[in-house]
GROMACS .gro file of C-alpha atoms in nm:
model
  233
    1MET     CA    1   1.488   1.385  -0.724
    2ILE     CA    2   1.609   1.074  -0.907
    3ALA     CA    3   1.296   0.872  -0.823
    4PHE     CA    4   1.068   1.142  -0.964
    5GLN     CA    5   1.275   1.167  -1.282
    6TYR     CA    6   1.270   0.788  -1.314
    7LEU     CA    7   0.889   0.767  -1.290
    8ASP     CA    8   0.848   1.068  -1.515
    9SER     CA    9   1.059   0.902  -1.784
   10LEU     CA   10   0.866   0.574  -1.746
   11THR     CA   11   0.527   0.737  -1.785
   12THR     CA   12   0.652   0.923  -2.093
   13THR     CA   13   0.858   0.654  -2.266
   14ASP     CA   14   0.620   0.367  -2.193
   15GLN     CA   15   0.309   0.585  -2.237
   16ILE     CA   16   0.174   0.488  -1.895
   17SER     CA   17  -0.189   0.593  -1.849
   18LEU     CA   18  -0.319   0.781  -1.546
   19GLU     CA   19  -0.506   0.467  -1.433
   20GLU     CA   20  -0.187   0.261  -1.455
   21TYR     CA   21   0.011   0.523  -1.265
   22LEU     CA   22  -0.250   0.538  -0.988
   23LYS     CA   23  -0.259   0.159  -0.962
   24PHE     CA   24   0.116   0.119  -0.919
   25SER     CA   25   0.159   0.424  -0.693
   26LYS     CA   26  -0.083   0.284  -0.436
   27PRO     CA   27   0.078   0.222  -0.096
   28PHE     CA   28   0.318  -0.073  -0.099
   29SER     CA   29   0.296  -0.108  -0.477
   30LYS     CA   30   0.607  -0.070  -0.692
   31TRP     CA   31   0.591   0.309  -0.728
   32ASP     CA   32   0.501   0.396  -0.369
   33ILE     CA   33   0.759   0.659  -0.280
   34ARG     CA   34   0.678   0.698   0.093
   35PRO     CA   35   0.952   0.603   0.340
   36ILE     CA   36   0.826   0.294   0.524
   37LYS     CA   37   1.038   0.315   0.839
   38ASP     CA   38   1.091   0.690   0.876
   39GLU     CA   39   0.807   0.923   0.969
   40LYS     CA   40   1.004   1.235   0.871
   41ILE     CA   41   1.297   1.281   0.635
   42TRP     CA   42   1.499   1.560   0.476
   43SER     CA   43   1.361   1.609   0.123
   44LEU     CA   44   1.297   1.900  -0.112
   45ASP     CA   45   1.514   2.130   0.103
   46SER     CA   46   1.320   2.079   0.427
   47ILE     CA   47   1.190   1.820   0.672
   48ARG     CA   48   0.897   1.632   0.518
   49THR     CA   49   0.655   1.369   0.646
   50SER     CA   50   0.588   1.048   0.454
   51SER     CA   51   0.244   1.170   0.347
   52GLU     CA   52   0.388   1.495   0.212
   53ILE     CA   53   0.616   1.298  -0.019
   54ALA     CA   54   0.319   1.109  -0.164
   55ASN     CA   55   0.120   1.430  -0.212
   56PHE     CA   56   0.416   1.604  -0.376
   57PHE     CA   57   0.443   1.324  -0.631
   58TRP     CA   58   0.069   1.333  -0.697
   59GLY     CA   59   0.088   1.708  -0.755
   60GLY     CA   60   0.368   1.664  -1.007
   61PHE     CA   61   0.212   1.374  -1.193
   62SER     CA   62  -0.134   1.529  -1.202
   63GLN     CA   63   0.025   1.804  -1.412
   64HIS     CA   64   0.202   1.541  -1.619
   65PHE     CA   65  -0.139   1.387  -1.696
   66GLU     CA   66  -0.284   1.735  -1.765
   67LEU     CA   67  -0.528   1.752  -1.474
   68THR     CA   68  -0.619   2.098  -1.351
   69ALA     CA   69  -0.521   2.198  -0.997
   70LYS     CA   70  -0.890   2.177  -0.901
   71GLU     CA   71  -0.927   1.826  -1.044
   72ALA     CA   72  -0.609   1.706  -0.874
   73GLY     CA   73  -0.706   1.857  -0.540
   74ALA     CA   74  -1.052   1.699  -0.554
   75LYS     CA   75  -0.926   1.341  -0.603
   76PRO     CA   76  -0.835   1.269  -0.237
   77ASN     CA   77  -1.168   1.405  -0.111
   78GLN     CA   78  -1.359   1.202  -0.369
   79PHE     CA   79  -1.176   0.892  -0.248
   80LEU     CA   80  -1.254   0.963   0.117
   81ASN     CA   81  -1.620   1.032   0.039
   82SER     CA   82  -1.643   0.696  -0.135
   83ALA     CA   83  -1.478   0.528   0.165
   84TYR     CA   84  -1.744   0.666   0.399
   85ILE     CA   85  -2.024   0.569   0.160
   86GLU     CA   86  -1.888   0.211   0.134
   87LYS     CA   87  -1.821   0.178   0.508
   88ASN     CA   88  -2.133  -0.016   0.610
   89ALA     CA   89  -2.110  -0.250   0.311
   90ASN     CA   90  -1.745  -0.322   0.391
   91ILE     CA   91  -1.828  -0.396   0.755
   92ASP     CA   92  -2.100  -0.635   0.640
   93PHE     CA   93  -1.847  -0.802   0.408
   94LEU     CA   94  -1.606  -0.870   0.694
   95ASN     CA   95  -1.885  -1.009   0.912
   96GLN     CA   96  -1.994  -1.239   0.630
   97ASN     CA   97  -1.636  -1.363   0.583
   98ILE     CA   98  -1.515  -1.346   0.942
   99ASP     CA   99  -1.378  -1.703   0.948
  100LYS     CA  100  -1.168  -1.642   0.636
  101PHE     CA  101  -1.031  -1.319   0.783
  102LYS     CA  102  -0.943  -1.500   1.107
  103ILE     CA  103  -0.753  -1.769   0.916
  104LEU     CA  104  -0.564  -1.511   0.709
  105SER     CA  105  -0.483  -1.302   1.018
  106SER     CA  106  -0.351  -1.607   1.199
  107GLU     CA  107  -0.125  -1.701   0.908
  108VAL     CA  108   0.013  -1.349   0.870
  109LYS     CA  109   0.079  -1.326   1.244
  110LYS     CA  110   0.293  -1.642   1.233
  111VAL     CA  111   0.526  -1.539   0.948
  112ASN     CA  112   0.817  -1.295   0.964
  113ASN     CA  113   0.705  -1.095   0.659
  114LYS     CA  114   0.572  -0.740   0.704
  115ILE     CA  115   0.446  -0.633   0.358
  116PHE     CA  116   0.211  -0.821   0.126
  117LEU     CA  117   0.079  -0.695  -0.208
  118ASN     CA  118  -0.165  -0.870  -0.439
  119GLN     CA  119  -0.243  -0.692  -0.766
  120ILE     CA  120  -0.344  -0.842  -1.101
  121SER     CA  121   0.001  -0.846  -1.262
  122LEU     CA  122   0.212  -0.762  -0.959
  123HIS     CA  123   0.277  -0.931  -0.624
  124ARG     CA  124   0.507  -0.833  -0.343
  125ILE     CA  125   0.627  -0.980  -0.015
  126ASP     CA  126   0.857  -0.747   0.175
  127ASN     CA  127   1.117  -0.629  -0.081
  128LEU     CA  128   1.068  -0.909  -0.333
  129PHE     CA  129   0.838  -0.838  -0.628
  130LYS     CA  130   0.682  -1.085  -0.871
  131GLU     CA  131   0.565  -0.925  -1.193
  132ASN     CA  132   0.442  -1.123  -1.494
  133ASN     CA  133   0.598  -1.435  -1.340
  134LYS     CA  134   0.942  -1.275  -1.301
  135TYR     CA  135   1.097  -1.194  -0.962
  136TRP     CA  136   1.288  -0.873  -0.901
  137THR     CA  137   1.406  -0.633  -0.631
  138TYR     CA  138   1.506  -0.267  -0.629
  139ILE     CA  139   1.874  -0.182  -0.588
  140ILE     CA  140   1.859   0.079  -0.314
  141SER     CA  141   2.143   0.263  -0.145
  142PRO     CA  142   2.169   0.180   0.229
  143LYS     CA  143   2.151   0.554   0.298
  144SER     CA  144   1.827   0.608   0.107
  145PRO     CA  145   1.498   0.620   0.303
  146PHE     CA  146   1.297   0.576  -0.017
  147PRO     CA  147   1.176   0.224  -0.109
  148ILE     CA  148   1.226   0.260  -0.487
  149SER     CA  149   1.510   0.343  -0.723
  150ASP     CA  150   1.583   0.359  -1.095
  151LYS     CA  151   1.775   0.029  -1.081
  152ILE     CA  152   1.641  -0.324  -1.033
  153ASN     CA  153   1.792  -0.668  -0.996
  154ILE     CA  154   1.632  -0.971  -1.162
  155GLU     CA  155   1.616  -1.248  -0.901
  156ARG     CA  156   1.710  -1.589  -1.041
  157LYS     CA  157   1.697  -1.788  -0.717
  158SER     CA  158   1.452  -1.607  -0.488
  159LYS     CA  159   1.083  -1.687  -0.508
  160PHE     CA  160   0.774  -1.699  -0.289
  161SER     CA  161   0.717  -2.005  -0.075
  162LYS     CA  162   0.400  -2.213  -0.095
  163GLY     CA  163   0.286  -2.056   0.232
  164GLN     CA  164   0.339  -1.705   0.095
  165GLU     CA  165   0.155  -1.791  -0.225
  166ARG     CA  166  -0.134  -1.919  -0.011
  167ILE     CA  167  -0.152  -1.589   0.176
  168LEU     CA  168  -0.162  -1.395  -0.153
  169LYS     CA  169  -0.444  -1.619  -0.278
  170GLN     CA  170  -0.642  -1.560   0.043
  171MET     CA  171  -0.599  -1.184  -0.003
  172GLN     CA  172  -0.740  -1.213  -0.355
  173ASP     CA  173  -1.042  -1.408  -0.228
  174LEU     CA  174  -1.115  -1.134   0.029
  175SER     CA  175  -1.062  -0.838  -0.210
  176VAL     CA  176  -0.765  -0.711  -0.009
  177TYR     CA  177  -0.494  -0.561  -0.229
  178ALA     CA  178  -0.230  -0.504   0.040
  179MET     CA  179  -0.146  -0.585   0.400
  180ILE     CA  180   0.115  -0.446   0.637
  181LYS     CA  181   0.197  -0.610   0.967
  182THR     CA  182   0.311  -0.395   1.257
  183ASP     CA  183   0.410  -0.482   1.613
  184LYS     CA  184   0.048  -0.427   1.716
  185GLY     CA  185  -0.159  -0.577   1.436
  186VAL     CA  186  -0.229  -0.606   1.064
  187PHE     CA  187  -0.376  -0.344   0.829
  188PHE     CA  188  -0.584  -0.488   0.542
  189LEU     CA  189  -0.611  -0.232   0.261
  190LYS     CA  190  -0.912  -0.249   0.032
  191ASP     CA  191  -0.815   0.069  -0.154
  192ARG     CA  192  -0.604   0.381  -0.122
  193PHE     CA  193  -0.517   0.712  -0.288
  194THR     CA  194  -0.185   0.882  -0.202
  195ASP     CA  195  -0.185   0.883   0.183
  196ASN     CA  196  -0.560   0.810   0.216
  197SER     CA  197  -0.683   0.454   0.265
  198HIS     CA  198  -0.964   0.240   0.397
  199GLY     CA  199  -1.000  -0.122   0.498
  200TYR     CA  200  -0.972  -0.336   0.808
  201TYR     CA  201  -0.740  -0.369   1.103
  202TYR     CA  202  -0.672  -0.688   1.300
  203SER     CA  203  -0.546  -0.604   1.648
  204PHE     CA  204  -0.309  -0.818   1.853
  205THR     CA  205  -0.408  -0.614   2.161
  206LYS     CA  206  -0.784  -0.567   2.102
  207THR     CA  207  -0.735  -0.191   2.053
  208MET     CA  208  -0.717   0.021   1.737
  209GLU     CA  209  -0.364   0.125   1.639
  210GLN     CA  210  -0.358   0.503   1.593
  211ASN     CA  211   0.009   0.603   1.611
  212ASN     CA  212   0.142   0.452   1.287
  213HIS     CA  213   0.285   0.723   1.058
  214LEU     CA  214   0.165   0.535   0.748
  215PHE     CA  215  -0.198   0.548   0.860
  216GLU     CA  216  -0.343   0.876   0.993
  217ILE     CA  217  -0.668   0.732   1.129
  218SER     CA  218  -0.967   0.964   1.086
  219ASP     CA  219  -1.245   0.712   1.153
  220PHE     CA  220  -1.262   0.362   1.298
  221THR     CA  221  -1.539   0.125   1.401
  222LYS     CA  222  -1.503  -0.179   1.621
  223ILE     CA  223  -1.652  -0.485   1.450
  224THR     CA  224  -1.536  -0.760   1.689
  225ASP     CA  225  -1.288  -0.773   1.978
  226GLU     CA  226  -1.008  -0.809   1.724
  227PHE     CA  227  -1.132  -0.653   1.398
  228TYR     CA  228  -1.192  -0.288   1.312
  229HIS     CA  229  -1.293  -0.096   1.004
  230TYR     CA  230  -1.078   0.211   0.948
  231ILE     CA  231  -1.048   0.515   0.723
  232ALA     CA  232  -0.721   0.708   0.710
  233ASN     CA  233  -0.647   1.046   0.553
   0.00000   0.00000   0.00000
């Protein structure tokens, strides 16, 4: 697979550390390989789900970074255990900052954008990335279901609006690294590992969304009529 070879060459040539790889392979970051729109695709000689693609890449890169099979297999469970341990504290955090979350949710609901990413050196809104103050996009074949490629285009004219920059700043203030808006609500991601994640969900319908292929909900708690805490595996 071209995308795998591309990331493999990057991690080797640029001497990318495991921590750096994990940071940028988080969902909606620049190395997230999962198809966003398609739940299942033809890949690796069979039909695969989005989560399988992420786990396949983790398996390959865990070997690249010389982790044993036991160490690699334990990482997702360690992440989920931490999510359950942090659950009550995260619920308290939302309650303490409920007005800020309401304002952010209202702003995201109004705009047309679906994907928001706020990391230290990398920001993203939909398909436009801003990295170290430079804007770029991937050059992706219309036939490809994957959101990354080995070719990028430096954007000279495109940039985030003041409103979009304000949303990214609000995310930073609330320790939310990514958001994705669906037809039913907004997922606020506090952290994630491969296809596992935890955070909050703002519902447009006052119910928890449980049929999104990007979030296999294993646990959710209603906090208010509109806000939920969730854990997905």
